[in-house]
mmCIF file of C-alpha atoms in Angstrom:
data_model
loop_
_atom_site.group_PDB
_atom_site.id
_atom_site.type_symbol
_atom_site.label_atom_id
_atom_site.label_comp_id
_atom_site.label_asym_id
_atom_site.label_seq_id
_atom_site.Cartn_x
_atom_site.Cartn_y
_atom_site.Cartn_z
ATOM 1 C CA MET A 707 -5.793 112.268 31.079
ATOM 2 C CA SER A 708 -8.313 114.683 29.626
ATOM 3 C CA GLY A 709 -8.424 112.578 26.460
ATOM 4 C CA TRP A 710 -9.615 109.547 28.426
ATOM 5 C CA TRP A 711 -12.427 111.526 30.121
ATOM 6 C CA GLN A 712 -13.559 112.952 26.781
ATOM 7 C CA SER A 713 -13.547 109.621 25.018
ATOM 8 C CA ASN A 714 -15.504 107.938 27.846
ATOM 9 C CA ARG A 715 -17.830 110.786 28.798
ATOM 10 C CA ARG A 716 -20.980 109.144 27.362
ATOM 11 C CA ALA A 717 -20.290 105.900 29.172
ATOM 12 C CA LEU A 718 -19.637 107.767 32.425
ATOM 13 C CA LEU A 719 -22.850 109.782 32.099
ATOM 14 C CA ALA A 720 -24.781 106.589 31.418
ATOM 15 C CA LEU A 721 -23.206 105.035 34.503
ATOM 16 C CA ILE A 722 -24.082 108.050 36.652
ATOM 17 C CA VAL A 723 -27.719 107.814 35.523
ATOM 18 C CA LEU A 724 -28.199 104.042 35.340
ATOM 19 C CA VAL A 725 -26.711 103.006 38.702
ATOM 20 C CA PRO A 726 -29.175 105.051 40.845
ATOM 21 C CA VAL A 727 -32.086 104.098 38.567
ATOM 22 C CA THR A 728 -31.190 100.400 38.858
ATOM 23 C CA VAL A 729 -30.896 100.607 42.646
ATOM 24 C CA GLY A 730 -34.242 102.434 42.817
ATOM 25 C CA VAL A 731 -36.009 99.886 40.622
ATOM 26 C CA PHE A 732 -34.729 96.903 42.594
ATOM 27 C CA THR A 733 -35.487 98.537 45.948
ATOM 28 C CA GLY A 734 -38.981 99.480 44.785
ATOM 29 C CA TRP A 735 -39.618 95.988 43.467
ATOM 30 C CA GLU A 736 -38.556 94.363 46.748
ATOM 31 C CA TRP A 737 -40.694 96.803 48.739
ATOM 32 C CA TRP A 738 -43.714 96.164 46.507
ATOM 33 C CA LYS A 739 -43.355 92.381 46.867
ATOM 34 C CA VAL A 740 -43.712 92.844 50.617
ATOM 35 C CA ALA A 741 -46.231 95.710 50.724
ATOM 36 C CA GLY A 742 -48.334 94.452 47.820
ATOM 37 C CA TYR A 743 -49.755 91.629 49.936
ATOM 38 C CA ALA A 744 -50.241 93.513 53.178
ATOM 39 C CA PRO A 745 -52.712 96.251 54.084
ATOM 40 C CA THR A 746 -50.698 99.394 53.393
ATOM 41 C CA PHE A 747 -52.880 102.159 51.916
ATOM 42 C CA PRO A 748 -56.044 102.923 53.946
ATOM 43 C CA THR A 749 -59.321 104.364 52.732
ATOM 44 C CA VAL A 750 -60.505 106.121 55.901
ATOM 45 C CA ALA A 751 -64.012 106.958 57.119
ATOM 46 C CA GLU A 752 -64.017 109.264 60.125
ATOM 47 C CA GLN A 753 -66.176 108.540 63.175
ATOM 48 C CA GLY A 754 -69.841 108.246 62.230
ATOM 49 C CA GLY A 755 -69.037 108.226 58.513
ATOM 50 C CA SER A 756 -69.128 105.614 55.796
ATOM 51 C CA THR A 757 -67.002 104.940 52.747
ATOM 52 C CA ASP A 758 -67.149 103.014 49.481
ATOM 53 C CA PHE A 759 -64.302 100.651 48.665
ATOM 54 C CA ALA A 760 -64.182 97.939 45.990
ATOM 55 C CA GLY A 761 -67.913 98.241 45.361
ATOM 56 C CA ILE A 762 -68.861 97.822 49.034
ATOM 57 C CA THR A 763 -70.295 100.540 51.281
ATOM 58 C CA PHE A 764 -68.799 100.259 54.791
ATOM 59 C CA GLY A 765 -70.066 102.003 57.904
ATOM 60 C CA PRO A 766 -70.755 103.831 59.997
ATOM 61 C CA ALA A 767 -69.033 101.541 62.511
ATOM 62 C CA THR A 768 -69.614 101.532 66.263
ATOM 63 C CA ALA A 769 -67.656 100.145 69.221
ATOM 64 C CA THR A 770 -69.358 99.350 72.517
ATOM 65 C CA GLU A 771 -67.887 97.988 75.732
ATOM 66 C CA VAL A 772 -69.790 94.843 76.742
ATOM 67 C CA SER A 773 -69.628 92.475 79.666
ATOM 68 C CA LEU A 774 -70.263 88.806 79.068
ATOM 69 C CA PRO A 775 -70.863 87.075 82.418
ATOM 70 C CA ASP A 776 -69.545 83.671 81.319
ATOM 71 C CA GLU A 777 -66.234 85.037 80.072
ATOM 72 C CA ASP A 778 -63.087 84.701 82.154
ATOM 73 C CA LEU A 779 -61.053 87.635 80.862
ATOM 74 C CA PRO A 780 -57.413 88.288 81.677
ATOM 75 C CA GLU A 781 -56.845 90.844 84.441
ATOM 76 C CA GLY A 782 -56.951 94.456 83.234
ATOM 77 C CA THR A 783 -58.871 93.797 80.012
ATOM 78 C CA LYS A 784 -62.324 94.439 78.608
ATOM 79 C CA ILE A 785 -64.371 93.378 75.589
ATOM 80 C CA LEU A 786 -65.172 95.860 72.826
ATOM 81 C CA TRP A 787 -67.971 94.822 70.506
ATOM 82 C CA VAL A 788 -67.450 96.340 67.069
ATOM 83 C CA ARG A 789 -70.338 96.504 64.607
ATOM 84 C CA VAL A 790 -69.771 97.385 60.944
ATOM 85 C CA PRO A 791 -72.830 97.760 58.690
ATOM 86 C CA LEU A 792 -72.076 97.088 55.041
ATOM 87 C CA ASP A 793 -73.768 96.757 51.686
ATOM 88 C CA ARG A 794 -72.143 94.791 48.877
ATOM 89 C CA HIS A 795 -74.807 95.923 46.390
ATOM 90 C CA GLY A 796 -75.478 92.350 45.260
ATOM 91 C CA ALA A 797 -71.846 91.292 44.788
ATOM 92 C CA ALA A 798 -70.258 88.278 46.479
ATOM 93 C CA THR A 799 -67.050 90.090 47.401
ATOM 94 C CA GLY A 800 -65.351 88.653 50.468
ATOM 95 C CA CYS A 801 -63.976 90.817 53.270
ATOM 96 C CA LEU A 802 -62.369 90.225 56.645
ATOM 97 C CA VAL A 803 -61.873 92.289 59.777
ATOM 98 C CA ASN A 804 -58.093 92.568 59.950
ATOM 99 C CA GLY A 805 -58.076 94.094 63.421
ATOM 100 C CA LEU A 806 -58.532 97.091 65.676
ATOM 101 C CA ARG A 807 -55.782 99.724 65.770
ATOM 102 C CA GLU A 808 -55.201 102.428 68.372
ATOM 103 C CA LEU A 809 -54.904 105.614 66.313
ATOM 104 C CA SER A 810 -53.261 107.679 69.032
ATOM 105 C CA GLY A 811 -50.881 106.886 71.841
ATOM 106 C CA GLN A 812 -48.916 103.685 71.369
ATOM 107 C CA GLY A 813 -50.572 102.599 68.118
ATOM 108 C CA ARG A 814 -51.336 99.138 69.499
ATOM 109 C CA PHE A 815 -53.121 96.542 67.352
ATOM 110 C CA TRP A 816 -55.554 93.778 68.339
ATOM 111 C CA GLU A 817 -56.959 90.921 66.287
ATOM 112 C CA GLN A 818 -60.585 89.895 66.638
ATOM 113 C CA ASP A 819 -61.421 87.363 69.335
ATOM 114 C CA SER A 820 -64.602 85.734 68.008
ATOM 115 C CA ALA A 821 -62.991 82.300 68.477
ATOM 116 C CA THR A 822 -61.939 83.068 72.075
ATOM 117 C CA VAL A 823 -65.034 84.878 73.326
ATOM 118 C CA THR A 824 -68.339 83.008 73.549
ATOM 119 C CA TRP A 825 -70.038 84.643 70.590
ATOM 120 C CA ASP A 826 -73.321 84.023 68.817
ATOM 121 C CA SER A 827 -72.375 81.912 65.794
ATOM 122 C CA ARG A 828 -75.218 83.455 63.766
ATOM 123 C CA ARG A 829 -73.457 86.815 63.756
ATOM 124 C CA TYR A 830 -71.339 87.555 60.723
ATOM 125 C CA THR A 831 -67.660 88.031 61.543
ATOM 126 C CA PHE A 832 -66.656 88.296 57.860
ATOM 127 C CA CYS A 833 -68.273 88.701 54.424
ATOM 128 C CA PRO A 834 -69.447 85.275 53.184
ATOM 129 C CA THR A 835 -68.742 84.656 49.495
ATOM 130 C CA ASP A 836 -70.686 81.448 48.782
ATOM 131 C CA ARG A 837 -73.995 82.520 47.225
ATOM 132 C CA ALA A 838 -75.398 78.987 47.576
ATOM 133 C CA ALA A 839 -74.933 78.907 51.348
ATOM 134 C CA ASP A 840 -77.981 79.405 53.562
ATOM 135 C CA LEU A 841 -76.126 82.022 55.585
ATOM 136 C CA PHE A 842 -75.334 84.221 52.577
ATOM 137 C CA PRO A 843 -76.893 87.651 53.239
ATOM 138 C CA LYS A 844 -79.242 88.778 50.477
ATOM 139 C CA GLY A 845 -78.929 92.522 51.120
ATOM 140 C CA PRO A 846 -77.186 94.905 53.510
ATOM 141 C CA PHE A 847 -75.950 93.225 56.693
ATOM 142 C CA GLN A 848 -73.527 93.869 59.530
ATOM 143 C CA ILE A 849 -70.339 92.329 60.799
ATOM 144 C CA ASP A 850 -70.109 91.943 64.590
ATOM 145 C CA VAL A 851 -66.746 91.109 66.142
ATOM 146 C CA PRO A 852 -65.421 91.164 69.712
ATOM 147 C CA PHE A 853 -61.974 92.421 70.667
ATOM 148 C CA ILE A 854 -60.274 91.836 74.018
ATOM 149 C CA VAL A 855 -58.358 95.039 74.740
ATOM 150 C CA PRO A 856 -56.596 96.548 77.782
ATOM 151 C CA ASP A 857 -58.713 98.612 80.201
ATOM 152 C CA ASP A 858 -56.784 101.789 79.349
ATOM 153 C CA VAL A 859 -57.944 101.846 75.704
ATOM 154 C CA GLU A 860 -60.159 104.863 75.048
ATOM 155 C CA GLY A 861 -59.933 105.844 71.416
ATOM 156 C CA PRO A 862 -60.036 106.839 68.717
ATOM 157 C CA LEU A 863 -59.636 103.363 67.265
ATOM 158 C CA GLY A 864 -59.551 102.203 63.671
ATOM 159 C CA VAL A 865 -61.466 99.099 62.595
ATOM 160 C CA GLU A 866 -59.482 97.702 59.667
ATOM 161 C CA LEU A 867 -61.200 95.591 57.015
ATOM 162 C CA VAL A 868 -59.428 93.934 54.108
ATOM 163 C CA ILE A 869 -60.573 92.611 50.764
ATOM 164 C CA PRO A 870 -57.881 90.158 49.607
ATOM 165 C CA ASP A 871 -58.189 91.105 45.916
ATOM 166 C CA GLU A 872 -57.666 94.797 46.742
ATOM 167 C CA PHE A 873 -54.290 94.635 48.539
ATOM 168 C CA PRO A 874 -52.419 96.816 49.372
ATOM 169 C CA GLY A 875 -55.564 98.941 49.886
ATOM 170 C CA TYR A 876 -57.877 98.450 52.854
ATOM 171 C CA VAL A 877 -60.669 100.209 54.764
ATOM 172 C CA ARG A 878 -60.264 101.901 58.153
ATOM 173 C CA LEU A 879 -63.400 103.024 60.004
ATOM 174 C CA VAL A 880 -62.770 105.289 62.997
ATOM 175 C CA VAL A 881 -64.707 104.479 66.184
ATOM 176 C CA VAL A 882 -64.632 105.818 69.735
ATOM 177 C CA PRO A 883 -65.935 103.393 72.382
#
């Protein structure tokens, strides 16, 4: 029996090395196919701070509780108005507010409600990319978005902004309402 082990030792060593490597490569590839198109790796700016990401300066963001008299909100909820100043430094890079995440407690997540809440249509809720459009901002501007959240939300919260070409990276600006 020892003759068989000696004659096949190189093949067995190759098998011992290649099987885990193959499993790791395929698992990593499948994970990257999923995570590569979803916000996975945040660039974080703490409360009151700003950050640069993909050539855009984001922040500092603020979150303010507002009451809109014409809104019929579900019981036990409130509206948080999030404002994010940004400067694209002349570029036409597009960006979107992905949502608002509770950074402590349950880690809940809310999408923006600018379509649900009666909101001034002249406010930017994303980064326009069409330079020819009349609404294209020429310099620094701000994104204003409303979120309907439960009354018990206090903070800190993370405003998450995505730039589609930069996935899986994204920006998280910490705010406390």
